[in-house]
């Protein structure tokens, strides 16, 4: 996959990279990155000599049919692990177990602390469960990573990707061994996560938003739904208004036509009476 997918990506998009010296030549490490695009999980491994294992939703691995099997083979080939997201708590525990297993093998584990892609290019609050618990349980260093401009290559709804140079900026490893054994302390988990997110923010230059990206996506979806419903209501009101206007015009036309018929019927009688009416 590094030769085929990775080589093709580097040849076509020519991503620039800063801080490669911060990636250890061997041993476990956690790559904690911002998440702007579906392609983040491909660009980052493409520029590294070592294998990086990310977690991915289980639907990519169990979709039926030929297309589903090809998709599953692809994601397995690029080093992604399936995680069932049917239950929020179950998904979190599965991600933690997967990360610990990868690091115990002395490999690189990639994770997106925001939990989902940014809906608008800004950096959102990191979720404290996965990243911090894996780091404290294993003692592995956390390397902050900033993906730059990957969301501009293929925005949502665009079929063909835009050929442009994305960037990858890798920061210095962060050591959290001072907190080992405290992975169930929610204040420690929040402190570790916030420190990592601060470093990512410095590397990426993104505006930071102190809410979860999932919450923002719900707000945007609700706003879009409300706007759509308001548009439907406005359209219905306009149609009703046009219908009432047409009915009013038809009624006026009918009255005018009746008045005109009455006038025509009265004309012979008026002519017989003459100008004096006698």
XYZ file of C-alpha atoms in Angstrom:
278
model
C 0.000 0.000 0.000
C 2.884 2.382 0.683
C 4.223 1.688 -2.812
C 0.871 1.903 -4.611
C -1.435 4.232 -2.676
C 1.298 6.124 -0.830
C 3.482 6.510 -3.884
C 0.570 7.702 -6.010
C -0.506 10.257 -3.414
C 2.984 11.681 -3.073
C 3.448 11.827 -6.834
C 0.073 13.444 -7.556
C -0.271 15.832 -4.612
C 3.362 16.375 -3.504
C 2.526 16.966 0.192
C 5.034 19.054 2.134
C 6.156 17.840 5.545
C 7.784 19.499 8.535
C 9.088 17.737 11.651
C 9.731 14.234 10.348
C 12.667 14.045 12.762
C 10.161 13.848 15.647
C 8.922 10.423 14.501
C 10.960 7.729 16.316
C 12.726 5.169 14.131
C 11.284 2.369 16.270
C 9.187 1.818 19.360
C 5.621 2.807 20.219
C 4.230 6.309 19.769
C 0.810 7.922 19.426
C 0.196 10.282 16.508
C -2.577 12.667 17.597
C -3.839 14.681 14.651
C -6.501 17.198 13.754
C -9.060 15.787 11.332
C -10.056 17.807 8.270
C -10.645 15.190 5.578
C -11.243 11.531 4.850
C -7.820 11.579 3.182
C -5.938 12.432 6.410
C -5.546 8.726 7.189
C -3.780 8.232 3.850
C -1.594 11.311 3.526
C 0.038 10.916 6.947
C 1.091 7.249 6.525
C 2.202 8.020 2.952
C 4.956 10.388 4.111
C 6.264 8.125 6.906
C 8.607 5.173 6.594
C 6.828 3.336 9.409
C 3.381 1.790 9.417
C 0.633 3.777 11.160
C -2.496 2.037 12.420
C -5.716 4.037 12.688
C -9.142 2.941 13.856
C -12.090 3.134 11.454
C -15.817 2.492 11.725
C -16.770 -1.160 11.336
C -19.103 -0.407 8.402
C -16.036 -0.091 6.172
C -15.211 -3.748 6.879
C -18.559 -5.568 6.910
C -20.490 -4.054 3.994
C -21.813 -6.930 1.811
C -21.161 -7.392 -1.891
C -18.133 -7.072 -4.136
C -17.720 -3.376 -3.416
C -17.870 -4.083 0.322
C -15.170 -6.753 0.101
C -12.927 -4.465 -1.936
C -13.442 -1.642 0.559
C -12.625 -3.942 3.482
C -9.474 -5.197 1.737
C -8.383 -1.625 1.063
C -8.819 -0.460 4.654
C -7.062 -3.520 6.010
C -4.253 -2.915 3.533
C -3.713 0.653 4.701
C -3.554 -0.508 8.313
C -6.948 0.471 9.702
C -8.722 -1.428 12.460
C -12.519 -1.860 12.593
C -14.336 -0.435 15.621
C -18.051 -0.979 16.193
C -19.617 2.423 16.892
C -23.123 1.115 17.584
C -22.735 2.044 21.248
C -20.863 5.161 22.333
C -19.271 3.580 25.406
C -18.579 0.320 23.584
C -16.954 2.185 20.716
C -14.704 4.086 23.102
C -13.595 0.950 24.933
C -12.930 -0.837 21.641
C -10.797 2.065 20.427
C -8.796 2.078 23.655
C -8.170 -1.667 23.515
C -7.132 -1.438 19.860
C -4.719 1.403 20.585
C -3.111 -0.388 23.514
C -2.613 -3.556 21.450
C -0.955 -1.619 18.623
C 1.399 0.180 21.002
C 2.267 -2.992 22.891
C 3.559 -4.356 19.579
C 5.911 -1.366 19.408
C 4.050 0.288 16.513
C 2.618 3.722 15.721
C -1.017 4.354 16.613
C -2.905 7.183 14.914
C -5.880 8.846 16.555
C -8.060 11.925 16.022
C -8.817 13.427 19.456
C -11.746 15.437 18.044
C -13.513 12.134 17.376
C -14.799 13.155 13.949
C -13.933 15.425 11.028
C -14.170 19.152 11.574
C -17.406 20.446 9.991
C -15.929 23.841 9.097
C -12.127 23.688 9.194
C -11.828 24.873 12.795
C -10.221 22.851 15.603
C -12.678 21.442 18.132
C -12.405 20.262 21.710
C -10.651 16.923 22.129
C -12.503 13.990 23.645
C -10.635 12.898 26.800
C -11.413 9.177 26.752
C -9.410 7.529 23.976
C -6.196 9.491 23.527
C -5.419 10.211 27.173
C -6.330 6.743 28.453
C -4.212 5.008 25.812
C -1.277 7.328 26.519
C -1.435 6.813 30.294
C -2.023 3.060 30.052
C 1.001 2.496 27.806
C 3.385 5.348 28.637
C 3.871 5.930 24.904
C 4.811 9.475 23.848
C 2.130 11.543 22.117
C 3.247 13.274 18.916
C 0.948 16.139 17.874
C 0.282 16.362 14.129
C -1.387 19.082 12.074
C -2.898 18.329 8.687
C -2.948 21.458 6.522
C -5.463 22.146 3.700
C -6.507 18.513 3.226
C -10.174 19.584 3.411
C -9.696 21.722 0.299
C -8.651 18.774 -1.861
C -12.054 17.102 -1.899
C -14.779 19.048 -0.067
C -18.044 17.223 0.754
C -20.086 16.667 -2.398
C -17.148 17.076 -4.777
C -16.448 13.925 -6.785
C -13.079 14.743 -8.340
C -10.262 15.800 -5.999
C -8.465 19.064 -6.588
C -4.758 18.723 -7.287
C -3.024 20.887 -4.705
C -0.291 20.506 -2.100
C -1.521 19.642 1.394
C 0.810 20.010 4.343
C 1.739 17.928 7.377
C 3.385 19.533 10.384
C 4.696 17.196 13.096
C 5.459 18.486 16.589
C 7.768 17.409 19.375
C 6.751 14.312 21.367
C 4.849 14.970 24.592
C 5.658 12.864 27.657
C 2.804 12.088 30.041
C 4.455 9.333 32.090
C 4.128 11.601 35.135
C 0.412 10.776 35.079
C 0.713 6.996 34.698
C -1.700 5.091 36.901
C -4.156 8.012 36.822
C -6.008 7.024 33.640
C -9.324 6.935 35.499
C -9.024 10.456 36.871
C -11.248 12.586 34.638
C -9.410 15.794 35.524
C -6.085 14.272 34.484
C -7.618 12.938 31.262
C -8.963 16.390 30.444
C -5.620 18.055 31.232
C -3.695 15.632 28.995
C -6.176 16.034 26.141
C -6.198 19.825 26.377
C -2.394 19.969 26.327
C -2.315 17.879 23.149
C -5.027 19.981 21.498
C -3.117 23.160 22.358
C -0.033 21.820 20.604
C -2.102 20.814 17.564
C -3.609 24.304 17.480
C -0.135 25.882 17.484
C 0.984 23.602 14.658
C -2.125 24.005 12.495
C -2.938 27.669 13.091
C -6.628 26.744 13.281
C -9.196 28.696 15.237
C -10.039 26.725 18.380
C -13.664 26.093 19.368
C -14.263 24.850 22.918
C -17.135 22.515 22.029
C -17.156 18.996 20.629
C -17.260 18.647 16.851
C -20.089 16.119 17.145
C -22.194 18.713 18.999
C -21.428 21.326 16.344
C -22.432 18.891 13.597
C -25.762 18.315 15.341
C -26.291 22.068 15.625
C -25.497 22.560 11.946
C -27.776 19.667 10.962
C -30.604 21.056 13.105
C -30.084 24.532 11.635
C -30.094 23.130 8.096
C -33.272 21.156 8.869
C -34.943 24.228 10.363
C -33.911 26.312 7.346
C -35.284 23.669 4.988
C -38.584 23.511 6.883
C -38.771 27.327 6.941
C -38.173 27.323 3.192
C -40.980 24.805 2.684
C -43.295 26.862 4.894
C -42.427 30.055 3.021
C -42.991 28.307 -0.307
C -46.354 26.979 0.875
C -47.342 30.424 2.158
C -46.330 31.978 -1.166
C -48.338 29.374 -3.069
C -51.327 30.011 -0.825
C -50.972 33.757 -1.327
C -50.750 33.348 -5.110
C -53.791 31.063 -5.030
C -55.761 33.636 -3.006
C -54.626 36.418 -5.357
C -55.729 34.412 -8.404
C -59.083 33.698 -6.770
C -59.529 37.386 -5.977
C -58.648 38.364 -9.555
C -61.060 35.734 -10.910
C -63.822 37.028 -8.636
C -63.209 40.637 -9.755
C -63.168 39.553 -13.396
C -66.432 37.666 -12.904
C -68.093 40.711 -11.291
C -66.797 42.965 -14.061
C -68.138 40.567 -16.689
C -71.558 40.450 -15.015
C -71.651 44.245 -14.791
C -70.737 44.511 -18.456
C -73.509 42.059 -19.426
C -76.006 44.038 -17.347
C -74.948 47.273 -19.065
C -75.346 45.705 -22.511
C -78.790 44.373 -21.586
C -79.876 47.862 -20.437
C -78.682 49.666 -23.589
C -81.826 48.920 -25.821
C -84.193 50.090 -23.086
C -82.201 53.274 -22.583
C -82.233 53.884 -26.327
C -86.075 53.552 -26.448
C -86.568 55.997 -23.583
C -84.438 58.564 -25.326
C -82.267 61.203 -23.816
C -85.094 62.571 -21.581
C -86.049 59.178 -20.279
C -89.775 59.578 -21.483
